[in-house]
């Protein structure tokens, strides 16, 4: 009986404890619910449009979110109290507000209106939602405050958010996201170029001015890359832009709060990469700001030989002297040691039977190089800027850019002598480049009557000087299919004696200066109808090639060129849908004269283009058709074989499509497709009517789609898939011989987990192990796995 009573007592006691605990639990829930609240609202731009991807923070609670495609944000279950809510978006002035949550105010609505700023680009951290890749507003593209929908020119922006998501560890991989860019052509010293509208376009522009970086570029300091399409000499000059456009590297700038991150990436072929990005105000008033980016990088080739090691550092500081004057200076400096990139010339003699790189059957994993045969590189870029607010309508911008790039050591090229034999040619060189660009710009934004004018008036001085001291030796030929012991002939010990008897040539290969003046006006006829007109005047001096041993100067000449541009935009739906058209001009200086002694004129490229732009919250797109006609091309003078005449022409036309979409929350898509038809319309008989080999693939496509969870326990987890495609193109294309490079389709994939304090990522490039080649017939990377961990603070 006693046991039964004890058992009943225990049961009742257990029930009582459960009821008591449950009561406490539900009381706590009720208490917590009654002592918490929410803060929600929208972010609005000054034109009353919503935008997505803005970072919203409550620092005291370590909470962070981003605005969605409707510009909305929300914080839930916040304890009673007073909080500072901070909101930031790249290119806009940050904003903050103080709010209080209490019994009488549990649901707080807080809207923000942000105003565009030309003084700084704020660092942002995106952890969820929003169209993260759709930020296209930039002052560098037109050297003025002009929105994408108001601009009659086409351009693409690759943001640092996209680079981070794709685990970009080398600069050239960025161009997978640029419609029509193709496979990067990497040259000696690591410098590279890509295709734009059928024309090779080198990497010569940094923050809107000349930056002759002839070494490899590290992506650690990139805020974004702006790809400006079409001849752009009017605002940027002929020395840094091609007839197809230009690539502008926009670097990271200081901002007014402390933040930083350190990151480590590792992958196949001994990839080790450490980067750091630290930003901090230097004083309590936040008028002096400092930022530093650095990278330590090393990796080897997937082939038997080849490597790249580099150290990069980029400090920058800005100082707001007063409400009118702001100073900025930044620098990029690097040291590198690497083997020469592959450079292979096919056999095109009368007995040639191999007409493609695949038919050639050169072993994909053999480099025909040696790690002891390498070079050292050094480069610095110094950029100084002074911005002064003259009045409410006028601003002054003074820029000084200084660059030095050099390479010392051995570079190598390979020549195919027959359908089976190859010869290596090694160059010993000392080759520094010195560049200077000084610009003075005046920007005006004013009205004449009811017509708004946005004007830039500028002066530009540019100089480039290059010296060379080099010699080249040839090694004995070998069978490239079965090289045997001859493969080991390329060693430092064996080539040094060859240079002992080689002739070194010391000469000044470039010594040129350009003095320019330009003006451009964007005129609002109505709020929706916008006209643009501009012109540039260039006076170019080329002092020619100087050989000091002979005290001889050759090829010196002077030229003057005009470069006009016109454009029109009509916004069918204001800031949403616009139709545009433009006339753009570019030019290249040409030395020499014809048989009659007439000095050659600059090449001229004239583009006519039209298309549509769309910019909605969930989708933005650009569709355009262009026609570029190049004149004043030199060709052989049949009647005077030792001379040339200047009546050649070339045509490049096609259409481009770029799409950036956020169809559902968490899903982001960026895609592009291009078609380009290029041909010589008046030229030597051997190439007349044919596509230039430097024009790249006629058809290209690119895609990147990523999805991340945004509202669950696994928020921040995501994955991405990507692809690039290029149709068949030619390394040699003449009436008598053609050597082709096959089409390619390369697939990539990634998975990542992104949180406010850290990020973990894994990327697989070239999943299908596709074999593909660049224009220089360099074999590209097979399947590669890269992992990354980033700590944020």
mmCIF file of C-alpha atoms in Angstrom, residues 515-667:
data_model
loop_
_atom_site.group_PDB
_atom_site.id
_atom_site.type_symbol
_atom_site.label_atom_id
_atom_site.label_comp_id
_atom_site.label_asym_id
_atom_site.label_seq_id
_atom_site.Cartn_x
_atom_site.Cartn_y
_atom_site.Cartn_z
ATOM 1 C CA UNK A 515 48.248 66.402 -75.674
ATOM 2 C CA UNK A 516 44.440 66.312 -75.712
ATOM 3 C CA UNK A 517 41.400 68.458 -75.071
ATOM 4 C CA UNK A 518 37.796 67.212 -74.999
ATOM 5 C CA UNK A 519 34.288 68.361 -74.206
ATOM 6 C CA UNK A 520 31.022 66.455 -73.915
ATOM 7 C CA UNK A 521 27.501 67.579 -73.069
ATOM 8 C CA UNK A 522 24.474 65.511 -72.066
ATOM 9 C CA UNK A 523 21.367 67.587 -72.650
ATOM 10 C CA UNK A 524 17.909 66.811 -71.236
ATOM 11 C CA UNK A 525 15.463 68.073 -73.844
ATOM 12 C CA UNK A 526 12.726 66.636 -71.634
ATOM 13 C CA UNK A 527 12.890 64.340 -68.620
ATOM 14 C CA UNK A 528 12.808 61.370 -71.001
ATOM 15 C CA UNK A 529 14.565 62.644 -74.139
ATOM 16 C CA UNK A 530 18.324 63.044 -73.756
ATOM 17 C CA UNK A 531 20.889 64.070 -76.367
ATOM 18 C CA UNK A 532 24.657 63.730 -76.114
ATOM 19 C CA UNK A 533 27.463 65.315 -78.129
ATOM 20 C CA UNK A 534 31.209 65.495 -77.661
ATOM 21 C CA UNK A 535 34.524 65.954 -79.449
ATOM 22 C CA UNK A 536 38.205 65.365 -78.726
ATOM 23 C CA UNK A 537 41.331 66.914 -80.237
ATOM 24 C CA UNK A 538 44.599 64.964 -80.004
ATOM 25 C CA UNK A 539 48.085 66.148 -80.893
ATOM 26 C CA UNK A 540 50.383 63.130 -80.950
ATOM 27 C CA UNK A 541 54.208 63.145 -80.932
ATOM 28 C CA UNK A 542 56.160 59.956 -81.563
ATOM 29 C CA UNK A 543 59.910 60.411 -81.198
ATOM 30 C CA UNK A 544 60.536 57.086 -82.886
ATOM 31 C CA UNK A 545 62.895 54.220 -82.107
ATOM 32 C CA UNK A 546 66.331 55.311 -80.904
ATOM 33 C CA UNK A 547 69.462 53.119 -81.183
ATOM 34 C CA UNK A 548 72.152 54.649 -78.936
ATOM 35 C CA UNK A 549 75.020 52.628 -80.450
ATOM 36 C CA UNK A 550 74.338 54.250 -83.818
ATOM 37 C CA UNK A 551 72.921 57.508 -82.492
ATOM 38 C CA UNK A 552 70.147 56.717 -84.951
ATOM 39 C CA UNK A 553 66.484 57.676 -84.803
ATOM 40 C CA UNK A 554 63.825 56.015 -86.984
ATOM 41 C CA UNK A 555 60.081 56.318 -87.329
ATOM 42 C CA UNK A 556 59.533 59.681 -85.638
ATOM 43 C CA UNK A 557 56.348 61.513 -86.689
ATOM 44 C CA UNK A 558 53.542 63.789 -85.429
ATOM 45 C CA UNK A 559 49.800 63.549 -86.059
ATOM 46 C CA UNK A 560 46.598 65.399 -85.208
ATOM 47 C CA UNK A 561 43.241 63.661 -84.887
ATOM 48 C CA UNK A 562 39.633 64.633 -84.102
ATOM 49 C CA UNK A 563 37.222 62.220 -82.456
ATOM 50 C CA UNK A 564 33.508 63.171 -82.277
ATOM 51 C CA UNK A 565 30.607 61.269 -80.689
ATOM 52 C CA UNK A 566 26.841 61.702 -80.639
ATOM 53 C CA UNK A 567 24.017 59.875 -78.916
ATOM 54 C CA UNK A 568 20.350 59.968 -78.069
ATOM 55 C CA UNK A 569 18.198 58.230 -75.459
ATOM 56 C CA UNK A 570 14.442 58.189 -75.148
ATOM 57 C CA UNK A 571 13.019 56.633 -71.995
ATOM 58 C CA UNK A 572 9.785 54.970 -73.017
ATOM 59 C CA UNK A 573 9.141 54.288 -69.332
ATOM 60 C CA UNK A 574 11.127 56.652 -67.141
ATOM 61 C CA UNK A 575 14.179 54.873 -65.660
ATOM 62 C CA UNK A 576 12.703 51.520 -66.737
ATOM 63 C CA UNK A 577 12.741 51.177 -70.531
ATOM 64 C CA UNK A 578 14.817 53.219 -72.957
ATOM 65 C CA UNK A 579 15.697 53.135 -76.628
ATOM 66 C CA UNK A 580 19.104 54.504 -77.585
ATOM 67 C CA UNK A 581 21.357 55.184 -80.538
ATOM 68 C CA UNK A 582 24.911 56.439 -80.874
ATOM 69 C CA UNK A 583 27.719 57.382 -83.193
ATOM 70 C CA UNK A 584 31.147 56.708 -81.655
ATOM 71 C CA UNK A 585 34.599 57.330 -83.066
ATOM 72 C CA UNK A 586 38.034 55.908 -82.374
ATOM 73 C CA UNK A 587 41.442 56.333 -84.000
ATOM 74 C CA UNK A 588 44.938 54.842 -83.996
ATOM 75 C CA UNK A 589 48.069 56.724 -84.939
ATOM 76 C CA UNK A 590 49.981 55.312 -87.929
ATOM 77 C CA UNK A 591 53.592 55.977 -88.875
ATOM 78 C CA UNK A 592 55.128 56.058 -92.358
ATOM 79 C CA UNK A 593 54.267 57.437 -95.776
ATOM 80 C CA UNK A 594 53.307 56.148 -99.214
ATOM 81 C CA UNK A 595 55.334 56.062 -102.464
ATOM 82 C CA UNK A 596 54.509 59.701 -103.200
ATOM 83 C CA UNK A 597 55.676 60.824 -99.772
ATOM 84 C CA UNK A 598 52.200 61.455 -98.355
ATOM 85 C CA UNK A 599 52.294 60.976 -94.572
ATOM 86 C CA UNK A 600 49.842 58.394 -93.355
ATOM 87 C CA UNK A 601 46.795 59.542 -91.393
ATOM 88 C CA UNK A 602 45.418 57.874 -88.250
ATOM 89 C CA UNK A 603 43.142 54.854 -88.698
ATOM 90 C CA UNK A 604 39.539 55.853 -88.045
ATOM 91 C CA UNK A 605 36.780 53.639 -86.624
ATOM 92 C CA UNK A 606 33.189 54.863 -86.861
ATOM 93 C CA UNK A 607 30.425 53.042 -85.009
ATOM 94 C CA UNK A 608 26.688 53.296 -85.532
ATOM 95 C CA UNK A 609 24.691 51.518 -82.818
ATOM 96 C CA UNK A 610 21.116 51.215 -81.600
ATOM 97 C CA UNK A 611 19.249 49.178 -79.046
ATOM 98 C CA UNK A 612 17.130 48.911 -75.921
ATOM 99 C CA UNK A 613 17.818 48.965 -72.203
ATOM 100 C CA UNK A 614 15.516 47.577 -69.514
ATOM 101 C CA UNK A 615 15.875 48.106 -65.785
ATOM 102 C CA UNK A 616 13.217 46.650 -63.506
ATOM 103 C CA UNK A 617 13.549 45.499 -59.917
ATOM 104 C CA UNK A 618 13.868 41.840 -60.875
ATOM 105 C CA UNK A 619 15.420 42.072 -64.309
ATOM 106 C CA UNK A 620 17.701 44.348 -66.272
ATOM 107 C CA UNK A 621 18.845 43.811 -69.837
ATOM 108 C CA UNK A 622 20.609 45.459 -72.757
ATOM 109 C CA UNK A 623 20.115 44.508 -76.407
ATOM 110 C CA UNK A 624 22.096 46.301 -79.082
ATOM 111 C CA UNK A 625 23.147 46.119 -82.724
ATOM 112 C CA UNK A 626 26.352 47.833 -83.871
ATOM 113 C CA UNK A 627 28.249 48.473 -87.094
ATOM 114 C CA UNK A 628 31.909 49.537 -86.911
ATOM 115 C CA UNK A 629 33.664 50.619 -90.097
ATOM 116 C CA UNK A 630 37.451 51.081 -89.949
ATOM 117 C CA UNK A 631 39.162 53.193 -92.610
ATOM 118 C CA UNK A 632 42.699 54.326 -93.450
ATOM 119 C CA UNK A 633 44.157 50.835 -93.046
ATOM 120 C CA UNK A 634 47.478 50.382 -94.793
ATOM 121 C CA UNK A 635 47.959 47.586 -97.349
ATOM 122 C CA UNK A 636 50.599 46.552 -99.847
ATOM 123 C CA UNK A 637 51.137 48.822 -102.842
ATOM 124 C CA UNK A 638 51.081 46.381 -105.781
ATOM 125 C CA UNK A 639 52.703 48.859 -108.167
ATOM 126 C CA UNK A 640 55.423 49.778 -105.674
ATOM 127 C CA UNK A 641 56.284 46.618 -103.725
ATOM 128 C CA UNK A 642 58.444 48.332 -101.102
ATOM 129 C CA UNK A 643 55.644 50.730 -100.107
ATOM 130 C CA UNK A 644 52.118 50.705 -98.758
ATOM 131 C CA UNK A 645 48.949 52.627 -99.568
ATOM 132 C CA UNK A 646 46.344 53.751 -97.040
ATOM 133 C CA UNK A 647 42.957 52.872 -98.489
ATOM 134 C CA UNK A 648 42.175 49.618 -96.656
ATOM 135 C CA UNK A 649 38.901 49.079 -94.787
ATOM 136 C CA UNK A 650 37.554 46.628 -92.229
ATOM 137 C CA UNK A 651 34.011 45.915 -91.046
ATOM 138 C CA UNK A 652 32.882 44.621 -87.669
ATOM 139 C CA UNK A 653 29.176 44.308 -86.954
ATOM 140 C CA UNK A 654 26.891 42.249 -84.768
ATOM 141 C CA UNK A 655 24.560 42.237 -81.805
ATOM 142 C CA UNK A 656 24.934 41.751 -78.066
ATOM 143 C CA UNK A 657 22.545 40.695 -75.327
ATOM 144 C CA UNK A 658 23.174 41.018 -71.601
ATOM 145 C CA UNK A 659 20.674 39.845 -68.981
ATOM 146 C CA UNK A 660 20.814 40.250 -65.201
ATOM 147 C CA UNK A 661 17.846 38.757 -63.339
ATOM 148 C CA UNK A 662 16.544 38.023 -59.855
ATOM 149 C CA UNK A 663 13.315 36.145 -60.742
ATOM 150 C CA UNK A 664 12.748 34.820 -57.213
ATOM 151 C CA UNK A 665 14.259 35.663 -53.870
ATOM 152 C CA UNK A 666 17.749 34.205 -53.585
ATOM 153 C CA UNK A 667 18.141 33.334 -57.285
#
